[in-house]
Coordinates of C-alpha atoms in Angstrom, one line a residue:
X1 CA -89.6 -11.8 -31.2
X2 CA -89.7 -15.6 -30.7
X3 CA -93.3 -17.1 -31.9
X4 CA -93.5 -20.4 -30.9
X5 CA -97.1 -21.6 -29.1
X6 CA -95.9 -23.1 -26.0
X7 CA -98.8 -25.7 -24.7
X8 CA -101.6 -25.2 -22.6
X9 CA -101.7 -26.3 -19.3
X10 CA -103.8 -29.5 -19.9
X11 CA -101.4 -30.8 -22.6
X12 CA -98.8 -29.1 -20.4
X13 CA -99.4 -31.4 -17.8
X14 CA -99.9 -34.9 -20.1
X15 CA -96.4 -33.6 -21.4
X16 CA -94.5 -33.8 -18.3
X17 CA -96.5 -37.1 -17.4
X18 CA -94.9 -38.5 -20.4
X19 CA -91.4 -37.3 -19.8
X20 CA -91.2 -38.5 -16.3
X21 CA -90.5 -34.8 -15.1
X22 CA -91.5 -33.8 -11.3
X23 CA -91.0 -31.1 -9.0
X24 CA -87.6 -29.6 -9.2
X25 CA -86.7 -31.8 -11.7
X26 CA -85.6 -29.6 -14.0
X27 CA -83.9 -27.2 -11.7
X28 CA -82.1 -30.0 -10.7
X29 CA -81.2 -30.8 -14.1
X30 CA -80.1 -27.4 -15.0
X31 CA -77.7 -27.2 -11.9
X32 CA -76.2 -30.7 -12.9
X33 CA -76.0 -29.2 -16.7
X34 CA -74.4 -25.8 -15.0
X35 CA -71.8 -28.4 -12.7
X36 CA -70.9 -30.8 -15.9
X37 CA -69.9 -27.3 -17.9
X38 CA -67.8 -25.9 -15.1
X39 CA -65.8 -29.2 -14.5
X40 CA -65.1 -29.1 -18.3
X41 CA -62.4 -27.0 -19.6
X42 CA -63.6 -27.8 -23.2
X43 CA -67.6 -26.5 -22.6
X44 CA -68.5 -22.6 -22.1
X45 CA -68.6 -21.6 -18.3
X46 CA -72.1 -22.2 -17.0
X47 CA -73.2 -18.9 -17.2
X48 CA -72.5 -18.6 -20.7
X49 CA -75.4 -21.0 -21.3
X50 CA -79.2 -19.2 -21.0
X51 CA -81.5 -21.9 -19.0
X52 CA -83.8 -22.0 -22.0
X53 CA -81.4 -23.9 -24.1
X54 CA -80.3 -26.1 -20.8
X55 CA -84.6 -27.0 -20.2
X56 CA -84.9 -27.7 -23.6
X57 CA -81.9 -30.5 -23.5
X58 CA -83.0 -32.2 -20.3
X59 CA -86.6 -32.6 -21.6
X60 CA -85.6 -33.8 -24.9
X61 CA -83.5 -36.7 -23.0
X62 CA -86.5 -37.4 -21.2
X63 CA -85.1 -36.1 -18.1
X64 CA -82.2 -38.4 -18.1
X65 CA -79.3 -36.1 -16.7
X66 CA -76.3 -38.8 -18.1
X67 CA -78.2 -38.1 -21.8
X68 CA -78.4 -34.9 -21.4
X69 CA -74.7 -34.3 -20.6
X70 CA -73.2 -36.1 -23.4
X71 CA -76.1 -34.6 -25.7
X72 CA -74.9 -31.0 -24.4
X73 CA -71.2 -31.9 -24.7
X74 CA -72.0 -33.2 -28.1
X75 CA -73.8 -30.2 -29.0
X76 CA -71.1 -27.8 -28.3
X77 CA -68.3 -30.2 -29.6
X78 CA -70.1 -30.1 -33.0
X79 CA -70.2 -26.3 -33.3
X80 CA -66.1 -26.4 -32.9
X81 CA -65.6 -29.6 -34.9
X82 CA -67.7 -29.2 -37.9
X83 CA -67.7 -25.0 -38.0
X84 CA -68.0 -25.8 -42.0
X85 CA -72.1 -26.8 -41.1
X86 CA -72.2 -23.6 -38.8
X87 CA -70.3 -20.8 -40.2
X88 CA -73.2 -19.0 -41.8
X89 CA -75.4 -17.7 -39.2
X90 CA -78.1 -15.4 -41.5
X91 CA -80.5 -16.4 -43.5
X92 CA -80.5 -13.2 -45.4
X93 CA -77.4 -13.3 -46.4
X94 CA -75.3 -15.2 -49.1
X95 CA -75.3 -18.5 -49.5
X96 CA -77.7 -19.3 -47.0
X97 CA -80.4 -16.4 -48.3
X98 CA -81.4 -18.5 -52.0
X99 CA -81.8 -21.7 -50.0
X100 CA -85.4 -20.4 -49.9
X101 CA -85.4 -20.6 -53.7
X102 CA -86.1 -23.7 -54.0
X103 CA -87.2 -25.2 -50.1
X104 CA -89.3 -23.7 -47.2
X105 CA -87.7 -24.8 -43.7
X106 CA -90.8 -23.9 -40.9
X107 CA -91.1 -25.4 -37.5
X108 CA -95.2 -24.4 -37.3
X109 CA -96.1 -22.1 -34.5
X110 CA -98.4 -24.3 -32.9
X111 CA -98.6 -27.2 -31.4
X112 CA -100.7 -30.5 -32.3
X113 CA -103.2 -32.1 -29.5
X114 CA -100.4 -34.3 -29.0
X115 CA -98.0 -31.5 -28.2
X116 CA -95.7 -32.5 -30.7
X117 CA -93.6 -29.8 -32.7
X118 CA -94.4 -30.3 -36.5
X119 CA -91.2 -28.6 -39.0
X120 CA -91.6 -28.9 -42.6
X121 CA -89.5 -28.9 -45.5
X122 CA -91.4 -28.2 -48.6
X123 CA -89.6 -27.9 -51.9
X124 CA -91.1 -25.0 -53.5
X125 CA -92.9 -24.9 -56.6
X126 CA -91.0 -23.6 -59.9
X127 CA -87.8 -23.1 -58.4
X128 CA -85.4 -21.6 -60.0
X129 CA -82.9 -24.9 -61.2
X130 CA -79.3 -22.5 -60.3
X131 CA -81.2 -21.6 -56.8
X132 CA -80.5 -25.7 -55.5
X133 CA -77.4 -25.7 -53.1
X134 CA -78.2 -29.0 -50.6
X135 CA -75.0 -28.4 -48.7
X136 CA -76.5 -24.9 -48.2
X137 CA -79.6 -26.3 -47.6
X138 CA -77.9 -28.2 -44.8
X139 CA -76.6 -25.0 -43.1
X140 CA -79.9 -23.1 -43.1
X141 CA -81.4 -26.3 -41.5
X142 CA -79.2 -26.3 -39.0
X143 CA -79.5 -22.6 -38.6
X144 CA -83.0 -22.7 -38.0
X145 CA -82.6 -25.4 -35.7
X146 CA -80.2 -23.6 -33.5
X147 CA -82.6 -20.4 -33.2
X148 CA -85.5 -22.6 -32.2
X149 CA -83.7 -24.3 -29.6
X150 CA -82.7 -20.8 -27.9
X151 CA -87.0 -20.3 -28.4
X152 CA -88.2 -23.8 -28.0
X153 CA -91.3 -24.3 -25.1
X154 CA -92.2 -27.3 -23.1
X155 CA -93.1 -30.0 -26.4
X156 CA -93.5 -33.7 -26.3
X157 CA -91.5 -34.4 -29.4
X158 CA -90.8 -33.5 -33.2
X159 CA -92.5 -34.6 -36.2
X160 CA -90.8 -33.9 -39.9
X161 CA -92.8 -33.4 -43.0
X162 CA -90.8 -33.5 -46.2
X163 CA -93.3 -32.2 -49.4
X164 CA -91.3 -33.6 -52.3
X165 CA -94.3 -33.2 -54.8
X166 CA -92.5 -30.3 -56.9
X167 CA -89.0 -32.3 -57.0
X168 CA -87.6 -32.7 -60.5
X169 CA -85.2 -35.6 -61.7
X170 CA -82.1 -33.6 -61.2
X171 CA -82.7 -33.2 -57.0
X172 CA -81.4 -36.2 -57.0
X173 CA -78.0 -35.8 -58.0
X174 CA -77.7 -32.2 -56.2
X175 CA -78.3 -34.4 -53.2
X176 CA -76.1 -37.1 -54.2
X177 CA -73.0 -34.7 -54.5
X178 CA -73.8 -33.1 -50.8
X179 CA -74.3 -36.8 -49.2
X180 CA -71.1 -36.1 -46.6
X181 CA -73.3 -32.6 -45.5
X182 CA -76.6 -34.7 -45.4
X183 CA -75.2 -37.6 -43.6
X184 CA -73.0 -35.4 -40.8
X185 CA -76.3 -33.8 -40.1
X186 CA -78.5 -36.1 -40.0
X187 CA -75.9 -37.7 -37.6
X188 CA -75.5 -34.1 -35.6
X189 CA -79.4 -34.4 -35.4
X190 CA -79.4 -38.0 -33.6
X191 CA -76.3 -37.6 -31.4
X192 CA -76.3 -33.9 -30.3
X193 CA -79.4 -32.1 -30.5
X194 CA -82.2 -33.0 -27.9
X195 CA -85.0 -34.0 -30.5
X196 CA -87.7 -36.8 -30.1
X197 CA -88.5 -37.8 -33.1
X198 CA -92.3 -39.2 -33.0
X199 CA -92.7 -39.3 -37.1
X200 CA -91.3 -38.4 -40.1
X201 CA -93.9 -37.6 -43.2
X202 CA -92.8 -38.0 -46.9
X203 CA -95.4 -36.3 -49.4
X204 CA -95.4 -37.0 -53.0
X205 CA -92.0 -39.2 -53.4
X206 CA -92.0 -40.4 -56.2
X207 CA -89.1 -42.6 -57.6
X208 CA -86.6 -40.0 -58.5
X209 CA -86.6 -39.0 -55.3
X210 CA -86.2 -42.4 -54.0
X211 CA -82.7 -42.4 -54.0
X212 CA -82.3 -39.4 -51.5
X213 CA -85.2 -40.8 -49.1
X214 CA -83.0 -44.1 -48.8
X215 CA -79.7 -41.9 -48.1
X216 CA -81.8 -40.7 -45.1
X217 CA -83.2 -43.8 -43.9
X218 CA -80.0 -45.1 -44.0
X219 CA -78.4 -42.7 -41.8
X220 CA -81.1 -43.4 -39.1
X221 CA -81.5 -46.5 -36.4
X222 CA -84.1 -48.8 -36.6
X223 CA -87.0 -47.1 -34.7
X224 CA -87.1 -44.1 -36.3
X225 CA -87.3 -46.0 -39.6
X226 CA -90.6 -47.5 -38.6
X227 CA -91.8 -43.9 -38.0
X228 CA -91.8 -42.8 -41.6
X229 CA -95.1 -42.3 -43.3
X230 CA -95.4 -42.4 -47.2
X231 CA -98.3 -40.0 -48.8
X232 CA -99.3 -39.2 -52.2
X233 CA -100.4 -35.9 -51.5
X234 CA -100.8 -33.5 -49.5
X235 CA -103.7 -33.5 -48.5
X236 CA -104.0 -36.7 -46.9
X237 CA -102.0 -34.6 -43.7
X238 CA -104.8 -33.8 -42.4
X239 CA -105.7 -37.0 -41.4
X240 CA -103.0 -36.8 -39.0
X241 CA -102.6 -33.5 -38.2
X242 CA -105.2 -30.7 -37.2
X243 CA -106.1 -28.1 -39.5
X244 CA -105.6 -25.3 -36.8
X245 CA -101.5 -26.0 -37.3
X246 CA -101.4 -26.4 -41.0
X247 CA -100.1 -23.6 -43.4
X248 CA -103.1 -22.3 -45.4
X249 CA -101.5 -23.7 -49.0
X250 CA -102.3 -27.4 -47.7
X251 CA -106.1 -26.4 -46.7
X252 CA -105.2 -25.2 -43.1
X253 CA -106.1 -22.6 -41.0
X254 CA -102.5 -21.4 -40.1
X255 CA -101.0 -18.7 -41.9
X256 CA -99.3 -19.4 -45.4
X257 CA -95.9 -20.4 -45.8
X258 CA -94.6 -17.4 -47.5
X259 CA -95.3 -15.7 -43.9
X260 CA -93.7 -17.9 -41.7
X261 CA -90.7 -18.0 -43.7
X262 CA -90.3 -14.6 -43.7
X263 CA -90.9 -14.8 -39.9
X264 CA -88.3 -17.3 -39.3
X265 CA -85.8 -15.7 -41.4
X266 CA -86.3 -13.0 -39.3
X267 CA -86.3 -14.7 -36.1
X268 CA -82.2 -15.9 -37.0
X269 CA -81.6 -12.3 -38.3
X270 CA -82.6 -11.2 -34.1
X271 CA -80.7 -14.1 -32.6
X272 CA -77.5 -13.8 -35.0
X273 CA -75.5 -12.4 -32.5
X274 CA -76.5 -14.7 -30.2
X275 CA -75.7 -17.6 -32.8
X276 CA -72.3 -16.4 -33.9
X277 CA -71.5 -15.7 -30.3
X278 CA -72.4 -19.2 -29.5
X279 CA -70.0 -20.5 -32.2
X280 CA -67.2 -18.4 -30.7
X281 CA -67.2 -19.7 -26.9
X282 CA -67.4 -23.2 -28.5
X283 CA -63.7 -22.5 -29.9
X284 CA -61.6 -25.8 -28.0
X285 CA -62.7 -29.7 -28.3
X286 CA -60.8 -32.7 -27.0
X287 CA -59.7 -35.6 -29.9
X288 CA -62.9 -37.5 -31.4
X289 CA -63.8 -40.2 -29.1
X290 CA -65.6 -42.3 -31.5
X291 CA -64.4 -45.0 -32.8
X292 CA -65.2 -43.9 -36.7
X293 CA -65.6 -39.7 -37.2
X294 CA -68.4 -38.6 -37.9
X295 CA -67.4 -37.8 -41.4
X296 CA -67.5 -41.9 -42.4
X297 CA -70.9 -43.5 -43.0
X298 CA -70.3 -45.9 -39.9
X299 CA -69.3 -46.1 -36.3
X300 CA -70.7 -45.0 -33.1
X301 CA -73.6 -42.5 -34.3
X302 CA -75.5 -45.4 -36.1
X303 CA -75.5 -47.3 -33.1
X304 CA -77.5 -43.9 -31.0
X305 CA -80.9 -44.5 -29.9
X306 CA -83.9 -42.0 -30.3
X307 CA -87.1 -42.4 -28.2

């Protein structure tokens, strides 16, 4: 059963102020979404799609139907393309299951006052060294973001929180040897899933992890590098984020993260059918249009706005 706190009917409202959605907008959208799929003999028929996922792209473009489109087309193009990142659809299952060894993924039920969807990525304390797998990691990311864009409600925008406190020297060369994983999805993330990134946190990075915070940066345009906030600890978060959201391990009122893993893991283990079966109707994709694949560290996807 999905979980995710949709907002309430004041934010609700500020929300689709902000987006520049009216009435019939989005049913407008959809149909145009719907129309784009059926003209392309590369995209699942229309009514392979479930609305959900098509409401969730056009508000994430800011109810810009061109964006949309090509994130849409992009979205399903990567699920054929790079079915290396998407092959493992359970997050109770090998590889994907000790991923939570050693880092907690959780988008946080609730919303903030902002209506802005807060996901962490907390590397756990005392992990087990032989439990670190980043281009697993990778997967189970983009896992996780796949079930919640089959759950997500009406949101603003994202906001990551990366809790690096409990990262040893040796992170830093697991990420090093999975940078072609990290950088095609952090790529993926800009050019084909419907994400506004408001901010990005960093707790406790301290130089060893430097290295891998720059490999990120790197991969992302301009704005969003002006959106990342440095912390020592963690509980400085709550000067920017409500307690009512936060897990009850950083001094919050939500519940602890050992619950809503479990919860999300769950959540996948329900929608895995729906996940594989996603992969399967996304079997066909035209030549790369792009003028450098995705798999090189330049080209097109640098040049991608996010707003």
């Amino acid at each position: 059963m999905a979980f995710l706190h949709g907002p309430s009917p004041k934010q609700a409202e500020m929300i689709k102020q902000e987006l520049g959605e009216h009435p019939g907008d989005i049913e407008r959208g959809v149909i145009d979404l719907q129309s784009m799929c059926a003209a392309n003999p590369y995209l699942p028929r229309p009514e392979q799609f479930d609305n959900v996922l098509l409401e969730v792209f056009l508000r994430g473009c800011r109810m810009d139907f061109e964006r949309a489109r090509n994130k849409l087309e992009a979205y399903c193009y990567a699920h054929s393309r790079y079915r290396d990142l998407y092959i493992h659809r359970s997050l109770n299952e090998s590889p994907l299951n000790n991923v939570f060894k050693f880092l907690d993924i959780v988008p946080l039920p609730k919303l903030t006052d902002e209506g802005l969807r807060v996901t962490i990525f907390r590397v756990r304390p005392n992990y087990p060294e032989n439990s670190v797998d980043i281009n697993a990691a990778v997967k189970a990311i983009l896992t996780i973001s796949d079930a919640r864009l089959r759950d997500e409600t009406l949101i603003l925008g994202d906001v990551f929180v990366w809790e690096a406190t409990h990262v040893r020297a040796s992170m830093a060369a697991y990420v090093a040897a999975a940078a072609n994983s990290v950088r095609r999805s952090i790529y993926l993330a800009q050019a084909a899933y419907p994400q506004r990134m408001k901010r990005i946190h960093v707790v406790g990075a301290a130089g060893l992890v430097a290295s891998s915070l720059n490999l990120m940066r790197s991969c992302v345009n301009e704005k969003v590098r002006k959106r990342y906030y440095l912390h020592s600890k963690v509980d400085e978060l709550l000067e920017h984020f409500p307690a009512r959201i936060i897990p009850a391990e950083w001094g919050g009122e939500e519940e602890s993260f050992e619950v809503l893993t479990k919860k999300w893991r769950h959540r996948v283990d329900e929608l895995r059918e729906y996940l594989r079966n996603f992969n399967e109707i996304c079997q066909t994709v035209p030549e790369p249009q792009f003028d450098i694949d995705i798999y090189g560290t330049v080209g097109a996807f640098r040049k991608l706005e996010i707003d």
